[in-house]
Short mmCIF file of C-alpha atoms in Angstrom, two decimals:
data_model
loop_
_atom_site.label_atom_id
_atom_site.label_comp_id
_atom_site.label_asym_id
_atom_site.label_seq_id
_atom_site.Cartn_x
_atom_site.Cartn_y
_atom_site.Cartn_z
CA MET A 1 14.92 -93.71 -100.85
CA ARG A 2 11.83 -96.15 -100.90
CA THR A 3 8.40 -94.72 -99.84
CA GLY A 4 5.28 -96.35 -98.13
CA GLU A 5 3.76 -96.61 -101.23
CA ASP A 6 6.74 -98.24 -102.99
CA SER A 7 6.81 -100.83 -100.17
CA LEU A 8 3.16 -101.41 -100.20
CA LEU A 9 2.77 -101.80 -104.06
CA GLN A 10 5.84 -104.19 -104.16
CA LEU A 11 4.35 -106.28 -101.34
CA ILE A 12 0.96 -106.45 -103.18
CA ARG A 13 2.51 -107.10 -106.46
CA SER A 14 4.62 -109.90 -104.68
CA SER A 15 1.80 -111.78 -103.84
CA GLY A 16 0.55 -112.14 -107.20
CA LEU A 17 -2.36 -109.47 -107.23
CA ASP A 18 -2.73 -107.25 -110.17
CA VAL A 19 -2.76 -103.53 -108.93
CA VAL A 20 -5.19 -101.69 -110.83
CA ALA A 21 -4.62 -97.94 -108.96
CA VAL A 22 -4.12 -96.47 -105.62
CA GLN A 23 -7.57 -95.24 -104.44
CA GLY A 24 -6.45 -93.76 -101.18
CA ASN A 25 -8.38 -93.18 -98.11
CA VAL A 26 -11.21 -91.26 -99.96
CA PRO A 27 -14.26 -91.98 -99.76
CA GLY A 28 -13.86 -93.95 -96.54
CA PRO A 29 -13.76 -95.69 -94.26
CA SER A 30 -9.87 -95.28 -94.07
CA VAL A 31 -7.33 -98.05 -93.59
CA ASP A 32 -7.02 -96.59 -90.18
CA ALA A 33 -10.80 -97.22 -89.48
CA ALA A 34 -10.63 -100.59 -90.93
CA TRP A 35 -7.67 -101.72 -88.69
CA ARG A 36 -9.32 -100.56 -85.63
CA ALA A 37 -12.64 -102.34 -86.53
CA VAL A 38 -10.76 -105.25 -87.14
CA ALA A 39 -8.64 -104.90 -83.70
CA GLY A 40 -11.85 -104.04 -81.88
CA PHE A 41 -13.07 -105.90 -78.38
CA GLY A 42 -15.65 -108.54 -79.30
CA VAL A 43 -14.31 -109.22 -82.90
CA GLU A 44 -14.55 -112.92 -83.46
CA PRO A 45 -12.67 -114.62 -86.32
CA ALA A 46 -14.52 -116.52 -88.94
CA ALA A 47 -11.83 -119.14 -89.15
CA VAL A 48 -8.39 -119.48 -87.45
CA PHE A 49 -5.08 -121.21 -88.11
CA PRO A 50 -2.04 -121.30 -86.11
CA LEU A 51 0.80 -118.71 -87.06
CA GLY A 52 3.35 -121.57 -87.74
CA ALA A 53 0.96 -123.61 -89.95
CA ASP A 54 1.59 -124.60 -93.54
CA ARG A 55 -0.01 -121.60 -95.59
CA ALA A 56 -0.88 -123.85 -98.66
CA GLY A 57 -4.47 -123.45 -98.21
CA VAL A 58 -4.51 -120.00 -96.68
CA HIS A 59 -5.60 -118.12 -100.12
CA GLY A 60 -8.46 -120.73 -100.61
CA LEU A 61 -9.65 -120.25 -97.09
CA TRP A 62 -9.55 -116.40 -97.20
CA LEU A 63 -11.08 -116.26 -100.50
CA GLU A 64 -14.01 -118.32 -99.47
CA HIS A 65 -14.82 -116.38 -96.60
CA ALA A 66 -14.22 -112.92 -98.74
CA ARG A 67 -16.57 -113.74 -101.70
CA GLN A 68 -19.33 -115.01 -98.86
CA ALA A 69 -18.97 -111.51 -97.23
CA GLY A 70 -19.39 -109.73 -100.64
CA VAL A 71 -15.60 -108.25 -100.25
CA VAL A 72 -14.61 -109.64 -103.99
CA ASP A 73 -16.48 -108.59 -106.92
CA ASP A 74 -17.75 -110.85 -109.97
CA GLU A 75 -14.48 -109.69 -112.02
CA GLY A 76 -12.21 -110.48 -108.95
CA GLY A 77 -11.99 -106.91 -107.88
CA PHE A 78 -11.63 -105.36 -104.30
CA LEU A 79 -9.39 -102.88 -102.48
CA VAL A 80 -6.62 -104.02 -100.04
CA THR A 81 -4.12 -102.89 -97.61
CA ALA A 82 -1.26 -104.57 -95.60
CA VAL A 83 1.23 -103.97 -93.06
CA VAL A 84 4.24 -101.73 -94.12
CA THR A 85 5.76 -98.74 -92.81
CA GLY A 86 3.59 -95.71 -94.25
CA GLY A 87 0.82 -98.16 -95.84
CA ALA A 88 -1.93 -96.49 -94.01
CA ALA A 89 -0.86 -92.92 -95.34
CA VAL A 90 -1.10 -94.41 -98.87
CA GLY A 91 -4.57 -95.64 -98.31
CA TRP A 92 -6.40 -98.44 -100.11
CA VAL A 93 -4.86 -100.19 -103.64
CA ARG A 94 -7.43 -101.51 -106.00
CA VAL A 95 -6.59 -104.81 -107.20
CA ARG A 96 -7.84 -107.72 -109.25
CA LEU A 97 -7.62 -111.42 -108.60
CA THR A 98 -4.95 -113.41 -110.84
CA GLY A 99 -4.34 -116.91 -111.20
CA ARG A 100 -1.12 -116.54 -109.47
CA ALA A 101 -2.64 -114.88 -106.35
CA ASP A 102 -1.99 -115.80 -102.88
CA VAL A 103 -2.72 -113.66 -99.89
CA ALA A 104 -0.48 -115.70 -97.71
CA ARG A 105 2.51 -113.63 -99.18
CA LEU A 106 0.81 -110.40 -97.75
CA VAL A 107 3.50 -110.78 -94.47
CA ASP A 108 4.51 -108.10 -92.39
CA GLY A 109 8.12 -107.62 -91.02
CA GLN A 110 7.99 -110.40 -88.75
CA GLY A 111 6.65 -112.95 -91.30
CA ARG A 112 2.81 -112.83 -90.02
CA ILE A 113 0.13 -112.60 -92.73
CA GLU A 114 -1.42 -109.07 -92.14
CA PHE A 115 -4.30 -107.47 -94.32
CA ILE A 116 -7.35 -106.39 -94.92
CA ALA A 117 -9.35 -106.59 -98.09
CA ARG A 118 -12.56 -104.25 -98.62
CA SER A 119 -15.29 -104.09 -100.87
CA ARG A 120 -15.31 -101.29 -103.54
CA ASP A 121 -18.45 -99.62 -102.34
CA GLY A 122 -16.53 -99.91 -98.73
CA HIS A 123 -19.09 -101.43 -96.41
CA ARG A 124 -17.55 -104.92 -96.14
CA ILE A 125 -14.14 -106.11 -94.94
CA CYS A 126 -12.45 -109.50 -95.03
CA GLY A 127 -8.72 -109.87 -93.91
CA ILE A 128 -6.42 -111.89 -91.79
CA THR A 129 -4.89 -110.72 -88.89
CA ALA A 130 -1.88 -112.23 -86.52
CA GLU A 131 -3.24 -112.84 -83.10
CA GLU A 132 -1.13 -113.92 -80.00
CA TYR A 133 -0.76 -117.52 -81.56
CA GLU A 134 -3.19 -117.87 -84.46
CA HIS A 135 -4.03 -116.20 -87.66
CA TRP A 136 -7.35 -115.03 -87.76
CA VAL A 137 -9.55 -114.47 -90.77
CA VAL A 138 -12.10 -111.45 -89.74
CA GLY A 139 -15.17 -110.52 -92.02
CA LEU A 140 -17.03 -107.22 -90.66
CA GLU A 141 -19.89 -104.93 -92.18
CA LEU A 142 -18.71 -101.23 -91.73
CA PRO A 143 -20.94 -98.22 -91.14
#
């Protein structure tokens, strides 16, 4: 029987990211806290694209915003979570970009891109979330 950790790691690896380690939710902020921040009232997207749009440029769009937000370090490392059953309990997974990475493959069970990347120090996030008719690229500072 597959666990939430198995499902999360398989999804992350299928996106071409190199899994370094499972970090968990300590030190915080937790995955749940990051999702609450992204879904918070008044959050504005840094960029948007339609749910049914071609996903060819999504990785580059997200990476540009993630680098500007200080989420991805100089070696291409960051923490990530995605929407899978049991994923929040697993916490953050430390990953590294590869030449085959494509965050547009971090999709939920409905085929929507849904993930949050976090800086290793924990204070900055940049992810993609599905809203009613659009995907939003959202970058935030966390306390």
